[in-house]
Tab-separated table of C-alpha atoms in Angstrom:
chain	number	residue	atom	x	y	z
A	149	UNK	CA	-2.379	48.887	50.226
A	150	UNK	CA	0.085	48.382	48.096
A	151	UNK	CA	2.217	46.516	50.497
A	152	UNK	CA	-0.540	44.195	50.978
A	153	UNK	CA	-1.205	43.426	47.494
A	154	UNK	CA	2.633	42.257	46.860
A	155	UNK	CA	1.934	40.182	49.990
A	156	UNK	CA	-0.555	38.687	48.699
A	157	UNK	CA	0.821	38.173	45.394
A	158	UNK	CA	4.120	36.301	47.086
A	159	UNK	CA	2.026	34.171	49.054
A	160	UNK	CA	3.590	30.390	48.383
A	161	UNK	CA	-0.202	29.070	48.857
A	162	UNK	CA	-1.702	31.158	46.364
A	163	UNK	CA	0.929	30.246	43.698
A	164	UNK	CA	0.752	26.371	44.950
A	165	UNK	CA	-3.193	26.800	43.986
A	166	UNK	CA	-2.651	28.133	40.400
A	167	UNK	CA	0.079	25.741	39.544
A	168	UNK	CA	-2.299	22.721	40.507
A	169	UNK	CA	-5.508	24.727	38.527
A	170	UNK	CA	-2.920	24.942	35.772
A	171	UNK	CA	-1.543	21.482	35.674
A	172	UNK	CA	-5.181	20.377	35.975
A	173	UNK	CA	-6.448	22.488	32.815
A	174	UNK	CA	-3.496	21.097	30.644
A	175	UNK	CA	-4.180	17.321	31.474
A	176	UNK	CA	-7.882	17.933	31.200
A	177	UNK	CA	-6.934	19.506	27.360
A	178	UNK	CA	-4.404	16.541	26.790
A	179	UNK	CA	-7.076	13.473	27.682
A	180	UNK	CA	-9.378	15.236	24.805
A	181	UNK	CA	-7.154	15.510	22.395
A	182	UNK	CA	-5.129	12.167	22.916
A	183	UNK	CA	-7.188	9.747	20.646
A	184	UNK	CA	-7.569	12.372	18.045
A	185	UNK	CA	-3.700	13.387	18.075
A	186	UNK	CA	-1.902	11.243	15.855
A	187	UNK	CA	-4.487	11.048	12.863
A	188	UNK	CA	-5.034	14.956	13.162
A	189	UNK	CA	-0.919	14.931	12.351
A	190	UNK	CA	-1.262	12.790	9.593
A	191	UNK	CA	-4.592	14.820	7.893
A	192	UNK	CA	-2.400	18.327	8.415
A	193	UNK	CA	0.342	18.866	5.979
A	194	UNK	CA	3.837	17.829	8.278
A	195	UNK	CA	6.539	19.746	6.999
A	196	UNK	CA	7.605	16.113	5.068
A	197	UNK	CA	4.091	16.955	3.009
A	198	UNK	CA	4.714	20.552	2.605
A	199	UNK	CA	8.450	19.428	1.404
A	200	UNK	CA	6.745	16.679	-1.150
A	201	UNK	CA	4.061	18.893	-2.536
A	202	UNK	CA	6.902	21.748	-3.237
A	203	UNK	CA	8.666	18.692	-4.862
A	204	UNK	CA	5.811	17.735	-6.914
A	205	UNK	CA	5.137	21.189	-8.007
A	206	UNK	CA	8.809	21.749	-9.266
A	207	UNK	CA	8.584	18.354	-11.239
A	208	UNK	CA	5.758	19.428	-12.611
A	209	UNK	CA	7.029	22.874	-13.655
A	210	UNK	CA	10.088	21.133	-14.997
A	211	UNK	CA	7.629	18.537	-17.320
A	212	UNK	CA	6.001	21.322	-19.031
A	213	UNK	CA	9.208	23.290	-19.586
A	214	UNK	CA	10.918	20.512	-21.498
A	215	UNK	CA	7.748	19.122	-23.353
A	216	UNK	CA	8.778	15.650	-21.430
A	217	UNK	CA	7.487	12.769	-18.959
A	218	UNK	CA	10.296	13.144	-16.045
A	219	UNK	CA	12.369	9.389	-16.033
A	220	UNK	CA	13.819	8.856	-12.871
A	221	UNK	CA	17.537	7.275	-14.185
A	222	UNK	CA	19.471	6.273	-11.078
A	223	UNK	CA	22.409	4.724	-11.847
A	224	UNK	CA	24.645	2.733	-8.974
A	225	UNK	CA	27.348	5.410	-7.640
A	226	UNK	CA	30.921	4.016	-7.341
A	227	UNK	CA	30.312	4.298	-3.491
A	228	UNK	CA	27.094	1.797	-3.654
A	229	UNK	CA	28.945	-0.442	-5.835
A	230	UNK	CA	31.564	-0.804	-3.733
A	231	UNK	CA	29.132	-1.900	-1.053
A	232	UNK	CA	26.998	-3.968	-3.085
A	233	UNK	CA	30.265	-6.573	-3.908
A	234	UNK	CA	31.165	-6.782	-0.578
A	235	UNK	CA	27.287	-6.910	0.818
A	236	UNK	CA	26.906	-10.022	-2.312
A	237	UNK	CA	30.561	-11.802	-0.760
A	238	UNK	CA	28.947	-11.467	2.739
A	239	UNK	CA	25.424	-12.835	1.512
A	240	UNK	CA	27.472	-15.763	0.128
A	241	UNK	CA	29.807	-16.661	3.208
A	242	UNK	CA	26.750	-16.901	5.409
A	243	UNK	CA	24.771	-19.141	3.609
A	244	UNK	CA	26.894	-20.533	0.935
A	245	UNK	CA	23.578	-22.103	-0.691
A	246	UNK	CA	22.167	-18.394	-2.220
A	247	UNK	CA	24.503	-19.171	-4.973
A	248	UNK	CA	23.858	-22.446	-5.946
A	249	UNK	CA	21.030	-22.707	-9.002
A	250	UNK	CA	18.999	-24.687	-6.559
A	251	UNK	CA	18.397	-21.972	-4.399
A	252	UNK	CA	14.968	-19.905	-5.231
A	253	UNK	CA	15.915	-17.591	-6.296
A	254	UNK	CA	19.920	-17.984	-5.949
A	255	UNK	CA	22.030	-15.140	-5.254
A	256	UNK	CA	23.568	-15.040	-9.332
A	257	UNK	CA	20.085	-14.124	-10.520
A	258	UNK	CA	19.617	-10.931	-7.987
A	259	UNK	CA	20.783	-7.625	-10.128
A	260	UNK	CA	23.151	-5.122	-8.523
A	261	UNK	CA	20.103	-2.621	-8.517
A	262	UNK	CA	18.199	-5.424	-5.646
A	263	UNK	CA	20.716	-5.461	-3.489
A	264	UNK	CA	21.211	-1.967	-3.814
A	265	UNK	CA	17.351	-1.527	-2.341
A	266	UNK	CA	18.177	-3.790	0.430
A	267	UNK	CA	21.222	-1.600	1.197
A	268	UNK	CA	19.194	1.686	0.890
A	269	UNK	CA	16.474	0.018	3.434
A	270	UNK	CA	19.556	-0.193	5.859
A	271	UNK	CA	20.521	3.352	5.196
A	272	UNK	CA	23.856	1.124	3.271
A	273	UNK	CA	25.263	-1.280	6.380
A	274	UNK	CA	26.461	-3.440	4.681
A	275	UNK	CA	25.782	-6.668	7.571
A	276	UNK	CA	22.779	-5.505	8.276
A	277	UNK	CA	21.493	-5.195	4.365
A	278	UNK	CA	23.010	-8.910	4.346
A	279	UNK	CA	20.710	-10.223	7.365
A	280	UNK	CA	17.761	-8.983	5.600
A	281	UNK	CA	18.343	-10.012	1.975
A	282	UNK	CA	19.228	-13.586	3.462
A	283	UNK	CA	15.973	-13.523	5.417
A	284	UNK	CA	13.823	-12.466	2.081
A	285	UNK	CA	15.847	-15.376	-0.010
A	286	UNK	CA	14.604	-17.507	2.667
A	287	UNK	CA	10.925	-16.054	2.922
A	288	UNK	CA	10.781	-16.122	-0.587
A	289	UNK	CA	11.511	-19.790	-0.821
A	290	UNK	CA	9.397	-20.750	1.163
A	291	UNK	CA	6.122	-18.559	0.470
A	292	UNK	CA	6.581	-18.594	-3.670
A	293	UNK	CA	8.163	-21.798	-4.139
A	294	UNK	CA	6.508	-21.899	-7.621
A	295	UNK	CA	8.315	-18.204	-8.014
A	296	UNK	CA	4.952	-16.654	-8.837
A	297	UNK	CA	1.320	-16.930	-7.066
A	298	UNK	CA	-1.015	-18.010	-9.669
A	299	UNK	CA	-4.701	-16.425	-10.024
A	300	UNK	CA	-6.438	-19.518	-8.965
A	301	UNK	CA	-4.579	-19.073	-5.328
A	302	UNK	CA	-6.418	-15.979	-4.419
A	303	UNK	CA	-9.772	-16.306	-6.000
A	304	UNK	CA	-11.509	-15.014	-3.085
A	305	UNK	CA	-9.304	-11.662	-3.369
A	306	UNK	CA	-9.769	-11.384	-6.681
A	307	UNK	CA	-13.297	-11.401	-6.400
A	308	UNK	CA	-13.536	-8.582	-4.154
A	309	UNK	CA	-12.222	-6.366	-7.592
A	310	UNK	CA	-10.260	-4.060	-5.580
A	311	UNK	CA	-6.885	-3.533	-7.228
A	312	UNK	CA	-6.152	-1.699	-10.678
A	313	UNK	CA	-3.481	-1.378	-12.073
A	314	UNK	CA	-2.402	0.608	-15.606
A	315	UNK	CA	-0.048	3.878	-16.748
A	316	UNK	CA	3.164	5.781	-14.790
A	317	UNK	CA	3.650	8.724	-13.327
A	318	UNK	CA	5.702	11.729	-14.186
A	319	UNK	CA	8.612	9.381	-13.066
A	320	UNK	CA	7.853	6.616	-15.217
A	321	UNK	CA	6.993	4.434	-12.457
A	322	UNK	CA	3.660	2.504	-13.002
A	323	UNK	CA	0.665	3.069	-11.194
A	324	UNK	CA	-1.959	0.755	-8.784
A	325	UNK	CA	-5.471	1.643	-7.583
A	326	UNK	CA	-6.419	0.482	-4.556
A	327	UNK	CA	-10.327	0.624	-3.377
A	328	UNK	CA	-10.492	0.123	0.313
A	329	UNK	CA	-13.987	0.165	0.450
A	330	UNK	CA	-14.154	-2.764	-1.202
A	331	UNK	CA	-11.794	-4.933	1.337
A	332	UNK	CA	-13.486	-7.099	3.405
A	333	UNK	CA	-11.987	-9.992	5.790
A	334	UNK	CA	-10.952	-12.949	3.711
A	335	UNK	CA	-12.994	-15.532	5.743
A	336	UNK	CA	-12.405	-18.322	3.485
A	337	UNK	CA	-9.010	-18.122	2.362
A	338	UNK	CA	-7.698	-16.343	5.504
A	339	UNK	CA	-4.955	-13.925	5.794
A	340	UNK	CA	-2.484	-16.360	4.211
A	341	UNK	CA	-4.501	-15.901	1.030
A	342	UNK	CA	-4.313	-12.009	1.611
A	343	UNK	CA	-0.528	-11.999	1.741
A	344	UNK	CA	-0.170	-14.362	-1.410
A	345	UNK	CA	-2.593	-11.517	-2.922
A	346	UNK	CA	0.041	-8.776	-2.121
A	347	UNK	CA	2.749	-10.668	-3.616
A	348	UNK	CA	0.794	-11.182	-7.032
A	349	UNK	CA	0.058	-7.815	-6.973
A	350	UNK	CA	3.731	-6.241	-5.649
A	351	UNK	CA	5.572	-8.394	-8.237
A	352	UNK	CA	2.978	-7.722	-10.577
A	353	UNK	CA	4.121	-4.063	-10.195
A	354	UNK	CA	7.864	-4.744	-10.304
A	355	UNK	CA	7.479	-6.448	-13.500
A	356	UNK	CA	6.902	-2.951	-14.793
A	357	UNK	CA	9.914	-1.334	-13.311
A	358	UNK	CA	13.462	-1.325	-14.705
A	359	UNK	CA	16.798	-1.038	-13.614
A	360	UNK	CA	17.008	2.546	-12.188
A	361	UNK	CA	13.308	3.142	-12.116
A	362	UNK	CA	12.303	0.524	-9.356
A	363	UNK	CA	9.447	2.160	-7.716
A	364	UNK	CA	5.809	1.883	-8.235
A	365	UNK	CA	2.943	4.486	-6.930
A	366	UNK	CA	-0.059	3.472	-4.757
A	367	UNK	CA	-3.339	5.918	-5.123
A	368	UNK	CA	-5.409	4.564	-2.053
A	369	UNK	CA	-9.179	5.378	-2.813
A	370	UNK	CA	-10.820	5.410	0.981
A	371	UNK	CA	-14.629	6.114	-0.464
A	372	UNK	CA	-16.985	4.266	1.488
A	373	UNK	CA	-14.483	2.784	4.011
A	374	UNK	CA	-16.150	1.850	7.312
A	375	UNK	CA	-15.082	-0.373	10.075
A	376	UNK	CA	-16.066	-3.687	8.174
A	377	UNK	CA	-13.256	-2.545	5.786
A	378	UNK	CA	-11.053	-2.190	9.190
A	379	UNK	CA	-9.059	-5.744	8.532
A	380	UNK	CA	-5.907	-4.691	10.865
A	381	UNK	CA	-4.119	-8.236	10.444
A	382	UNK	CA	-4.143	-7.962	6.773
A	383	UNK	CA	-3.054	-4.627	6.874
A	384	UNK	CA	-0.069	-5.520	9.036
A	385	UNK	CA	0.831	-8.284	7.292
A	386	UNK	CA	0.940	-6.063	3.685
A	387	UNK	CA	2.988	-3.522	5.533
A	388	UNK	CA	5.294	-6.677	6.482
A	389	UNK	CA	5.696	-8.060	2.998
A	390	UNK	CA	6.349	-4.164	1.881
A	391	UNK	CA	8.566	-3.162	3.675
A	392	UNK	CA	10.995	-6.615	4.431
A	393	UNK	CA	10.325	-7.909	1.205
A	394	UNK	CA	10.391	-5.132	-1.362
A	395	UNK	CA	12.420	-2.989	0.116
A	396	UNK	CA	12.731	0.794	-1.290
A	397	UNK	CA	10.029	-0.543	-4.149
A	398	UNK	CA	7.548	1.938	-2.724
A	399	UNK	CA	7.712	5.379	-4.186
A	400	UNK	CA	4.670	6.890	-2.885
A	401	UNK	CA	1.139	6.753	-1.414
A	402	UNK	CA	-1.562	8.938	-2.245
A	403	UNK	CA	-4.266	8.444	-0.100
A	404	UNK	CA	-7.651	10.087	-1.438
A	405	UNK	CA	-11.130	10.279	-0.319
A	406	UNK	CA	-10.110	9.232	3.187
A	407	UNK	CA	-13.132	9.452	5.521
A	408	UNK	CA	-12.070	10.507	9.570
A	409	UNK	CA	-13.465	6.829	10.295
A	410	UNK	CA	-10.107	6.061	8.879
A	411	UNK	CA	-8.281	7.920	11.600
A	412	UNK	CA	-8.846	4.627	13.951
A	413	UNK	CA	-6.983	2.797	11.745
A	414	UNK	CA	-4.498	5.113	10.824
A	415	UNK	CA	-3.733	5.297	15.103
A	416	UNK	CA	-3.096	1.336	15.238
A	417	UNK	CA	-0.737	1.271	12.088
A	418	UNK	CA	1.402	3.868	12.664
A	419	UNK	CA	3.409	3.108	14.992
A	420	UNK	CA	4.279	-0.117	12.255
A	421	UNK	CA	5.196	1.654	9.388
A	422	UNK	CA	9.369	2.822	9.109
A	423	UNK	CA	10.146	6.255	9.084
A	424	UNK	CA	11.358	5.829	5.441
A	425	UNK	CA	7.955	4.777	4.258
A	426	UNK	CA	6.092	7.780	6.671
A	427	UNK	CA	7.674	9.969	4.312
A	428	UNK	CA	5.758	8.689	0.772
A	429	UNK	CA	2.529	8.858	2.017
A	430	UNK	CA	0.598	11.884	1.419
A	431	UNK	CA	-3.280	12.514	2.434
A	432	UNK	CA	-4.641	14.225	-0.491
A	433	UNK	CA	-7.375	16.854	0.070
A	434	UNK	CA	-10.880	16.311	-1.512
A	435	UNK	CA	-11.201	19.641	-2.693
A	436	UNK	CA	-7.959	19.630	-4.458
A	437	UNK	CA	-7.735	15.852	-5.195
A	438	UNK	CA	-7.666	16.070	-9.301
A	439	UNK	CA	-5.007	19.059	-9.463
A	440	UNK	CA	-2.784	17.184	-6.815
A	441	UNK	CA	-2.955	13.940	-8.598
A	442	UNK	CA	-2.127	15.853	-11.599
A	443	UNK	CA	1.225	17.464	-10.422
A	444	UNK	CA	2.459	13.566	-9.812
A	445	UNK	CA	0.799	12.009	-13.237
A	446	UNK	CA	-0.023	12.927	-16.588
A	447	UNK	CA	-4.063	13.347	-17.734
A	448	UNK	CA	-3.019	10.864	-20.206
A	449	UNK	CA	-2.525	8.648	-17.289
A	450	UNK	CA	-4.201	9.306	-14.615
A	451	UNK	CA	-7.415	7.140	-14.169
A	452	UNK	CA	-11.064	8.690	-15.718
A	453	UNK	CA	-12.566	8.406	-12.186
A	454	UNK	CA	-9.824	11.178	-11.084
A	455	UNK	CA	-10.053	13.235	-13.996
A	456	UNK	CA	-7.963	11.698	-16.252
A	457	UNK	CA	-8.198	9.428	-19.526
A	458	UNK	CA	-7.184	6.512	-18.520
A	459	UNK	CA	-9.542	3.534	-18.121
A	460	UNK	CA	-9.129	1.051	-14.921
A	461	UNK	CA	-7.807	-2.625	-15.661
A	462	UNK	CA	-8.022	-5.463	-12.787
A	463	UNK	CA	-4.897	-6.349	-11.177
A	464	UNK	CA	-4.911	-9.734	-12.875
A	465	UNK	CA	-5.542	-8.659	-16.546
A	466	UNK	CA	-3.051	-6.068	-16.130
């Protein structure tokens, strides 16, 4: 008998079978899971949200120990500086216009600390920084000609009354609201009014920054988003402007309220957004949405509708 069994147990045919069940169970488990994958990932805490909440919590711990609003003050290391003259000679040997005064904007006006962000988007190559600054200059000159975008450009975004703006975080950076329930398609003006709508509000934002503290915090508010809300050209094209043409401007995303209809969305954007930018935005949990927001900003700051004191204030009275 117990010869037989091991015969049994050796047989090639019988081992063939359970492979193939095997192989069959685990592609059977991988179609179900497949569409629900990638926005499961991004709902769990990664290990880059585990890292940022661990951050936020020592910030926090460090506020109340010294009585103080944490400032971000980061000052241009010998190394950078280094880079940043010979990225600004480059810029200016390529397209000797970017620093004549009839360029808009011409290279003498751009601050070390810009062309520092471009450099930090291109983890500091130096030719590579170069392409993309000279491609913004040009972008810029073309799509703000004026410099600014006016409010009577995008009165059909502005109507829609979906961007705040008003206080800082912890790092002194200043803070925008953003109600995605309230997007919808841009029918009249088009995309080409969205995008001059994300430059009024992104430079909007910079205004507020400073030399050292460039970065500005997003809290995206996904209550009542549904598929009409679902506007994946705009969306691309903000991500666009973001990340080519305010480079390392971004210091984080807090996305809050976000229904799973929002996993669709998340799927198709994902693969556009640059590992650099993956890493600032955070899905926050209802159940702990006031205390998270809290460990990033001050009550004093934080908008009433999260718990905090501070009222909301449209993008353009801001």
């Amino acid at each position: 008998m117990e010869g037989k069994a091991e015969a049994v147990t050796m047989n090639p045919h019988n081992d063939e079978l359970l492979s193939k069940q095997i192989m069959r169970q685990e592609a059977a488990a991988a179609e179900k899971q497949e569409i629900q994958m990638q926005c499961d990932d991004a709902m769990k805490p990664n290990d880059g949200e585990l890292l940022s909440k661990q951050r936020m919590k020592q910030e926090a711990v460090a506020t109340e120990k010294e009585g103080i609003h944490m400032r971000c003050d980061d000052t241009i290391t010998d190394q950078e500086m280094n880079k940043i003259e010979l990225m600004r000679a480059l810029v200016e040997k390529q397209d000797p216009s970017s620093k004549n005064d009839f360029h808009v904007p011409c290279l003498k006006e751009i601050d070390d600390y810009a062309l520092r962000r471009f450099l930090r988007a291109r983890d500091l190559d130096i030719e590579k920084s170069a392409a993309m600054f000279l491609k913004y200059l040009k972008w810029r000159q073309s799509f703000v000609p004026k410099g600014s975008i006016s409010v009577s450009e995008i009165p059909n975004e502005i109507a829609q009354n979906k961007m705040f703006m008003q206080g800082e975080d912890k790092q002194g950076c200043p803070i925008a609201v953003v109600f995605g329930g309230r997007h919808i398609q841009n029918k009249l003006g088009g995309v080409e009014e969205f995008k001059r709508f994300i430059v009024f509000a992104l430079d909007k934002l910079c205004a507020r920054t400073s030399p050292g503290r460039e970065k500005f915090t997003i809290i995206g508010d996904l209550q009542n988003f549904g598929y009409c809300n679902s506007d994946v050209r705009a969306y691309l094209a903000a991500l666009s402007i973001v990340q080519d043409c305010f480079p390392e401007r971004l210091g984080k995303v807090l996305l809050v309220h976000v229904p799973y209809i929002f996993c669709t969305l998340w799927k198709i954007l994902y693969p556009f957004i640059d590992n650099h930018t993956k890493k600032k935005i955070m899905f926050v949990e209802n159940k702990r949405l006031t205390a998270t927001l809290l460990q990033a900003i001050d009550e004093s700051q934080l908008p009433e509708t999260y718990g905090g004191k501070m009222q909301l204030v449209p993008i353009q009275d801001a």
